[in-house]
PDB file of C-alpha atoms in Angstrom:
ATOM      1  CA  MET A 191      22.085 -39.279 -10.071  1.00  0.00           C
ATOM      2  CA  THR A 192      21.521 -38.262  -6.481  1.00  0.00           C
ATOM      3  CA  SER A 193      18.204 -38.097  -4.685  1.00  0.00           C
ATOM      4  CA  SER A 194      18.112 -34.275  -4.833  1.00  0.00           C
ATOM      5  CA  GLN A 195      18.709 -34.353  -8.603  1.00  0.00           C
ATOM      6  CA  SER A 196      15.967 -36.934  -9.059  1.00  0.00           C
ATOM      7  CA  ALA A 197      13.609 -34.813  -6.940  1.00  0.00           C
ATOM      8  CA  VAL A 198      14.419 -31.763  -9.064  1.00  0.00           C
ATOM      9  CA  SER A 199      13.910 -33.671 -12.306  1.00  0.00           C
ATOM     10  CA  TYR A 200      10.636 -35.113 -10.929  1.00  0.00           C
ATOM     11  CA  SER A 201       9.389 -31.614 -10.019  1.00  0.00           C
ATOM     12  CA  ASP A 202      10.502 -30.377 -13.470  1.00  0.00           C
ATOM     13  CA  GLN A 203       8.512 -33.191 -15.053  1.00  0.00           C
ATOM     14  CA  GLN A 204       5.470 -32.318 -12.970  1.00  0.00           C
ATOM     15  CA  LEU A 205       5.800 -28.653 -13.903  1.00  0.00           C
ATOM     16  CA  SER A 206       6.134 -29.614 -17.547  1.00  0.00           C
ATOM     17  CA  LYS A 207       3.029 -31.830 -17.344  1.00  0.00           C
ATOM     18  CA  SER A 208       0.985 -29.145 -15.608  1.00  0.00           C
ATOM     19  CA  TYR A 209       2.138 -26.579 -18.179  1.00  0.00           C
ATOM     20  CA  GLN A 210       1.158 -28.911 -21.017  1.00  0.00           C
ATOM     21  CA  GLN A 211      -2.215 -29.519 -19.405  1.00  0.00           C
ATOM     22  CA  MET A 212      -2.800 -25.786 -19.006  1.00  0.00           C
ATOM     23  CA  SER A 213      -1.806 -25.248 -22.649  1.00  0.00           C
ATOM     24  CA  ARG A 214      -4.269 -27.940 -23.765  1.00  0.00           C
ATOM     25  CA  GLU A 215      -7.034 -26.365 -21.689  1.00  0.00           C
ATOM     26  CA  ALA A 216      -6.315 -22.938 -23.160  1.00  0.00           C
ATOM     27  CA  GLN A 217      -6.367 -24.338 -26.698  1.00  0.00           C
ATOM     28  CA  GLU A 218      -9.639 -26.140 -25.986  1.00  0.00           C
ATOM     29  CA  MET A 219     -11.177 -22.907 -24.684  1.00  0.00           C
ATOM     30  CA  LYS A 220     -10.061 -21.119 -27.873  1.00  0.00           C
ATOM     31  CA  ARG A 221     -11.608 -23.881 -30.001  1.00  0.00           C
ATOM     32  CA  ARG A 222     -14.883 -23.600 -28.105  1.00  0.00           C
ATOM     33  CA  ARG A 223     -14.977 -19.848 -28.629  1.00  0.00           C
ATOM     34  CA  ARG A 224     -14.288 -20.271 -32.343  1.00  0.00           C
ATOM     35  CA  ARG A 225     -17.016 -22.908 -32.635  1.00  0.00           C
ATOM     36  CA  ARG A 226     -19.484 -20.696 -30.798  1.00  0.00           C
ATOM     37  CA  PHE A 227     -18.636 -17.763 -33.054  1.00  0.00           C
ATOM     38  CA  GLN A 228     -18.774 -19.947 -36.167  1.00  0.00           C
ATOM     39  CA  SER A 229     -22.106 -21.403 -35.119  1.00  0.00           C
ATOM     40  CA  GLN A 230     -23.485 -17.881 -34.651  1.00  0.00           C
ATOM     41  CA  VAL A 231     -22.203 -16.883 -38.083  1.00  0.00           C
ATOM     42  CA  THR A 232     -23.654 -19.993 -39.694  1.00  0.00           C
ATOM     43  CA  VAL A 233     -27.025 -19.399 -38.010  1.00  0.00           C
ATOM     44  CA  ASP A 234     -27.045 -15.844 -39.328  1.00  0.00           C
ATOM     45  CA  GLU A 235     -26.100 -17.043 -42.798  1.00  0.00           C
ATOM     46  CA  ALA A 236     -28.741 -19.749 -42.646  1.00  0.00           C
ATOM     47  CA  VAL A 237     -31.417 -17.241 -41.692  1.00  0.00           C
ATOM     48  CA  VAL A 238     -30.455 -14.921 -44.539  1.00  0.00           C
ATOM     49  CA  SER A 239     -30.266 -17.708 -47.115  1.00  0.00           C
ATOM     50  CA  TYR A 240     -33.522 -19.246 -45.972  1.00  0.00           C
ATOM     51  CA  TYR A 241     -35.247 -15.872 -46.087  1.00  0.00           C
ATOM     52  CA  SER A 242     -33.946 -15.204 -49.572  1.00  0.00           C
ATOM     53  CA  ARG A 243     -35.021 -18.685 -50.794  1.00  0.00           C
ATOM     54  CA  SER A 244     -38.473 -18.755 -49.406  1.00  0.00           C
ATOM     55  CA  CYS A 245     -40.644 -15.766 -48.843  1.00  0.00           C
ATOM     56  CA  ARG A 246     -43.555 -18.086 -48.039  1.00  0.00           C
ATOM     57  CA  GLN A 247     -42.314 -18.654 -44.554  1.00  0.00           C
ATOM     58  CA  LEU A 248     -41.776 -14.981 -43.811  1.00  0.00           C
ATOM     59  CA  PRO A 249     -43.565 -14.956 -40.409  1.00  0.00           C
ATOM     60  CA  PHE A 250     -41.446 -17.862 -39.173  1.00  0.00           C
ATOM     61  CA  ILE A 251     -38.276 -16.180 -40.415  1.00  0.00           C
ATOM     62  CA  LEU A 252     -39.215 -12.891 -38.764  1.00  0.00           C
ATOM     63  CA  LEU A 253     -39.916 -14.690 -35.508  1.00  0.00           C
ATOM     64  CA  PHE A 254     -36.653 -16.601 -35.755  1.00  0.00           C
ATOM     65  CA  THR A 255     -34.744 -13.406 -36.644  1.00  0.00           C
ATOM     66  CA  ASN A 256     -36.331 -11.569 -33.732  1.00  0.00           C
ATOM     67  CA  LEU A 257     -35.451 -14.415 -31.374  1.00  0.00           C
ATOM     68  CA  LEU A 258     -31.911 -14.419 -32.705  1.00  0.00           C
ATOM     69  CA  ALA A 259     -31.672 -10.640 -32.257  1.00  0.00           C
ATOM     70  CA  VAL A 260     -32.992 -10.956 -28.698  1.00  0.00           C
ATOM     71  CA  ALA A 261     -30.478 -13.720 -27.969  1.00  0.00           C
ATOM     72  CA  ILE A 262     -27.671 -11.582 -29.366  1.00  0.00           C
ATOM     73  CA  LEU A 263     -28.818  -8.593 -27.327  1.00  0.00           C
ATOM     74  CA  ILE A 264     -28.984 -10.721 -24.184  1.00  0.00           C
ATOM     75  CA  THR A 265     -25.479 -12.058 -24.866  1.00  0.00           C
ATOM     76  CA  VAL A 266     -24.154  -8.548 -25.477  1.00  0.00           C
ATOM     77  CA  ASN A 267     -25.944  -7.273 -22.376  1.00  0.00           C
ATOM     78  CA  GLU A 268     -24.469 -10.065 -20.240  1.00  0.00           C
ATOM     79  CA  SER A 269     -21.035  -9.390 -21.690  1.00  0.00           C
ATOM     80  CA  VAL A 270     -21.321  -5.682 -20.916  1.00  0.00           C
ATOM     81  CA  ARG A 271     -22.566  -6.420 -17.411  1.00  0.00           C
ATOM     82  CA  SER A 272     -19.738  -8.837 -16.722  1.00  0.00           C
ATOM     83  CA  ARG A 273     -17.210  -6.290 -18.008  1.00  0.00           C
ATOM     84  CA  LEU A 274     -18.754  -3.569 -15.884  1.00  0.00           C
ATOM     85  CA  MET A 275     -18.744  -5.815 -12.834  1.00  0.00           C
ATOM     86  CA  SER A 276     -15.126  -6.773 -13.411  1.00  0.00           C
ATOM     87  CA  ASN A 277     -14.264  -3.074 -13.826  1.00  0.00           C
ATOM     88  CA  VAL A 278     -16.113  -2.234 -10.613  1.00  0.00           C
ATOM     89  CA  GLU A 279     -14.371  -5.068  -8.766  1.00  0.00           C
ATOM     90  CA  GLN A 280     -11.021  -3.989 -10.160  1.00  0.00           C
ATOM     91  CA  GLU A 281     -11.626  -0.378  -9.141  1.00  0.00           C
ATOM     92  CA  ALA A 282     -12.677  -1.527  -5.671  1.00  0.00           C
ATOM     93  CA  ASP A 283      -9.503  -3.602  -5.371  1.00  0.00           C
ATOM     94  CA  ASN A 284      -7.402  -0.674  -6.596  1.00  0.00           C
ATOM     95  CA  SER A 285      -9.048   1.774  -4.219  1.00  0.00           C
ATOM     96  CA  LYS A 286      -8.626  -0.676  -1.339  1.00  0.00           C
ATOM     97  CA  ARG A 287      -4.966  -1.168  -2.231  1.00  0.00           C
ATOM     98  CA  ASN A 288      -4.458   2.601  -2.564  1.00  0.00           C
ATOM     99  CA  SER A 289      -6.238   3.141   0.745  1.00  0.00           C
ATOM    100  CA  GLU A 290      -4.030   0.565   2.455  1.00  0.00           C
ATOM    101  CA  GLU A 291      -0.916   2.110   0.919  1.00  0.00           C
ATOM    102  CA  SER A 292      -1.967   5.604   1.984  1.00  0.00           C
ATOM    103  CA  ASP A 293      -2.689   4.289   5.496  1.00  0.00           C
ATOM    104  CA  VAL A 294       0.823   2.834   5.654  1.00  0.00           C
ATOM    105  CA  VAL A 295       2.326   6.102   4.399  1.00  0.00           C
ATOM    106  CA  LEU A 296       0.271   8.073   6.936  1.00  0.00           C
ATOM    107  CA  LYS A 297       1.357   5.786   9.785  1.00  0.00           C
ATOM    108  CA  ASN A 298       4.987   6.141   8.716  1.00  0.00           C
ATOM    109  CA  GLN A 299       4.635   9.923   8.626  1.00  0.00           C
ATOM    110  CA  GLN A 300       3.044   9.915  12.068  1.00  0.00           C
ATOM    111  CA  MET A 301       5.850   7.736  13.440  1.00  0.00           C
ATOM    112  CA  VAL A 302       8.443  10.110  11.983  1.00  0.00           C
ATOM    113  CA  ARG A 303       6.643  13.093  13.557  1.00  0.00           C
ATOM    114  CA  VAL A 304       6.523  11.354  16.940  1.00  0.00           C
ATOM    115  CA  GLN A 305      10.237  10.580  16.722  1.00  0.00           C
ATOM    116  CA  GLN A 306      10.978  14.185  15.757  1.00  0.00           C
ATOM    117  CA  MET A 307       8.889  15.488  18.660  1.00  0.00           C
ATOM    118  CA  ALA A 308      10.644  13.118  21.064  1.00  0.00           C
ATOM    119  CA  THR A 309      14.015  14.318  19.791  1.00  0.00           C
ATOM    120  CA  VAL A 310      12.985  17.973  20.162  1.00  0.00           C
ATOM    121  CA  GLU A 311      11.706  17.349  23.698  1.00  0.00           C
ATOM    122  CA  TRP A 312      14.924  15.510  24.603  1.00  0.00           C
ATOM    123  CA  ILE A 313      17.032  18.404  23.282  1.00  0.00           C
ATOM    124  CA  GLN A 314      14.902  20.946  25.164  1.00  0.00           C
ATOM    125  CA  GLN A 315      15.216  18.943  28.390  1.00  0.00           C
ATOM    126  CA  LYS A 316      19.003  18.751  27.983  1.00  0.00           C
ATOM    127  CA  ARG A 317      19.138  22.523  27.445  1.00  0.00           C
ATOM    128  CA  LYS A 318      17.032  23.102  30.565  1.00  0.00           C
ATOM    129  CA  ASP A 319      19.286  20.778  32.560  1.00  0.00           C
ATOM    130  CA  LYS A 320      22.389  22.616  31.306  1.00  0.00           C
ATOM    131  CA  ASP A 321      20.865  26.023  32.062  1.00  0.00           C
ATOM    132  CA  LEU A 322      19.881  24.840  35.541  1.00  0.00           C
ATOM    133  CA  ALA A 323      23.392  23.501  36.157  1.00  0.00           C
ATOM    134  CA  ASP A 324      24.912  26.762  34.895  1.00  0.00           C
ATOM    135  CA  THR A 325      22.615  28.722  37.205  1.00  0.00           C
ATOM    136  CA  LYS A 326      23.583  26.554  40.187  1.00  0.00           C
ATOM    137  CA  ILE A 327      27.270  26.923  39.376  1.00  0.00           C
ATOM    138  CA  THR A 328      26.903  30.679  39.035  1.00  0.00           C
ATOM    139  CA  LYS A 329      25.055  30.936  42.344  1.00  0.00           C
ATOM    140  CA  ARG A 330      27.649  28.780  44.087  1.00  0.00           C
ATOM    141  CA  CYS A 331      30.475  30.867  42.638  1.00  0.00           C
ATOM    142  CA  CYS A 332      28.767  34.055  43.777  1.00  0.00           C
ATOM    143  CA  LEU A 333      28.192  32.553  47.210  1.00  0.00           C
ATOM    144  CA  ASN A 334      31.825  31.479  47.430  1.00  0.00           C
ATOM    145  CA  LYS A 335      32.924  34.912  46.329  1.00  0.00           C
ATOM    146  CA  LEU A 336      30.699  36.563  48.940  1.00  0.00           C
ATOM    147  CA  THR A 337      31.957  34.168  51.592  1.00  0.00           C
ATOM    148  CA  ARG A 338      35.564  34.905  50.691  1.00  0.00           C
ATOM    149  CA  HIS A 339      34.845  38.582  50.646  1.00  0.00           C
ATOM    150  CA  ARG A 340      33.271  38.381  54.139  1.00  0.00           C
ATOM    151  CA  PHE A 341      36.140  36.387  55.528  1.00  0.00           C
ATOM    152  CA  ASN A 342      38.568  38.823  54.001  1.00  0.00           C
ATOM    153  CA  ALA A 343      36.611  41.715  55.474  1.00  0.00           C
ATOM    154  CA  LYS A 344      36.508  39.977  58.891  1.00  0.00           C
ATOM    155  CA  ASP A 345      40.199  39.187  58.627  1.00  0.00           C
ATOM    156  CA  GLN A 346      40.932  42.773  57.791  1.00  0.00           C
ATOM    157  CA  SER A 347      38.757  44.058  60.628  1.00  0.00           C
ATOM    158  CA  LEU A 348      40.426  41.593  63.015  1.00  0.00           C
ATOM    159  CA  CYS A 349      43.800  42.656  61.773  1.00  0.00           C
ATOM    160  CA  LEU A 350      42.843  46.275  62.254  1.00  0.00           C
ATOM    161  CA  LYS A 351      41.544  45.546  65.740  1.00  0.00           C
ATOM    162  CA  ARG A 352      44.738  43.709  66.607  1.00  0.00           C
ATOM    163  CA  ASN A 353      46.816  46.474  65.225  1.00  0.00           C
ATOM    164  CA  GLN A 354      44.845  48.999  67.213  1.00  0.00           C
ATOM    165  CA  SER A 355      45.001  46.931  70.357  1.00  0.00           C
ATOM    166  CA  MET A 356      48.734  46.483  69.966  1.00  0.00           C
ATOM    167  CA  GLU A 357      49.288  50.099  69.674  1.00  0.00           C
TER     168      GLU A 357
END
């Protein structure tokens, strides 16, 4: 067995031990809940049986029953409060997560829009540059044409003058 295999088996053993410990703790918590529930049931049964056996101690039984009812109401109230608080916390976490996700989506959309605008501006600039170059070329061609036309006209007038002077 190599050192890496022994390290893996050691970590597997540790994971197994921690899993077993967590299982034991979960079972113990279940046992405690059962005991608590059973003790509540037995107290209720004891109150009922005691009340049915002895009506002489009715004030004590009523007091005890009232105290038990108050304790049950307090337990139920605490349970409801804890559930409500956990629901509120969960909703807050969900809304925060949704808010963060929507912020990310919004930022992505904004980045896409900026990229699209940059692309549109780049295309428009290239079109302007091309139009400007076309305009310059057209002007230069017209200028060249006018220049050629002038020289041709001058050449023709010179030729005519020469022809006239030679005659």
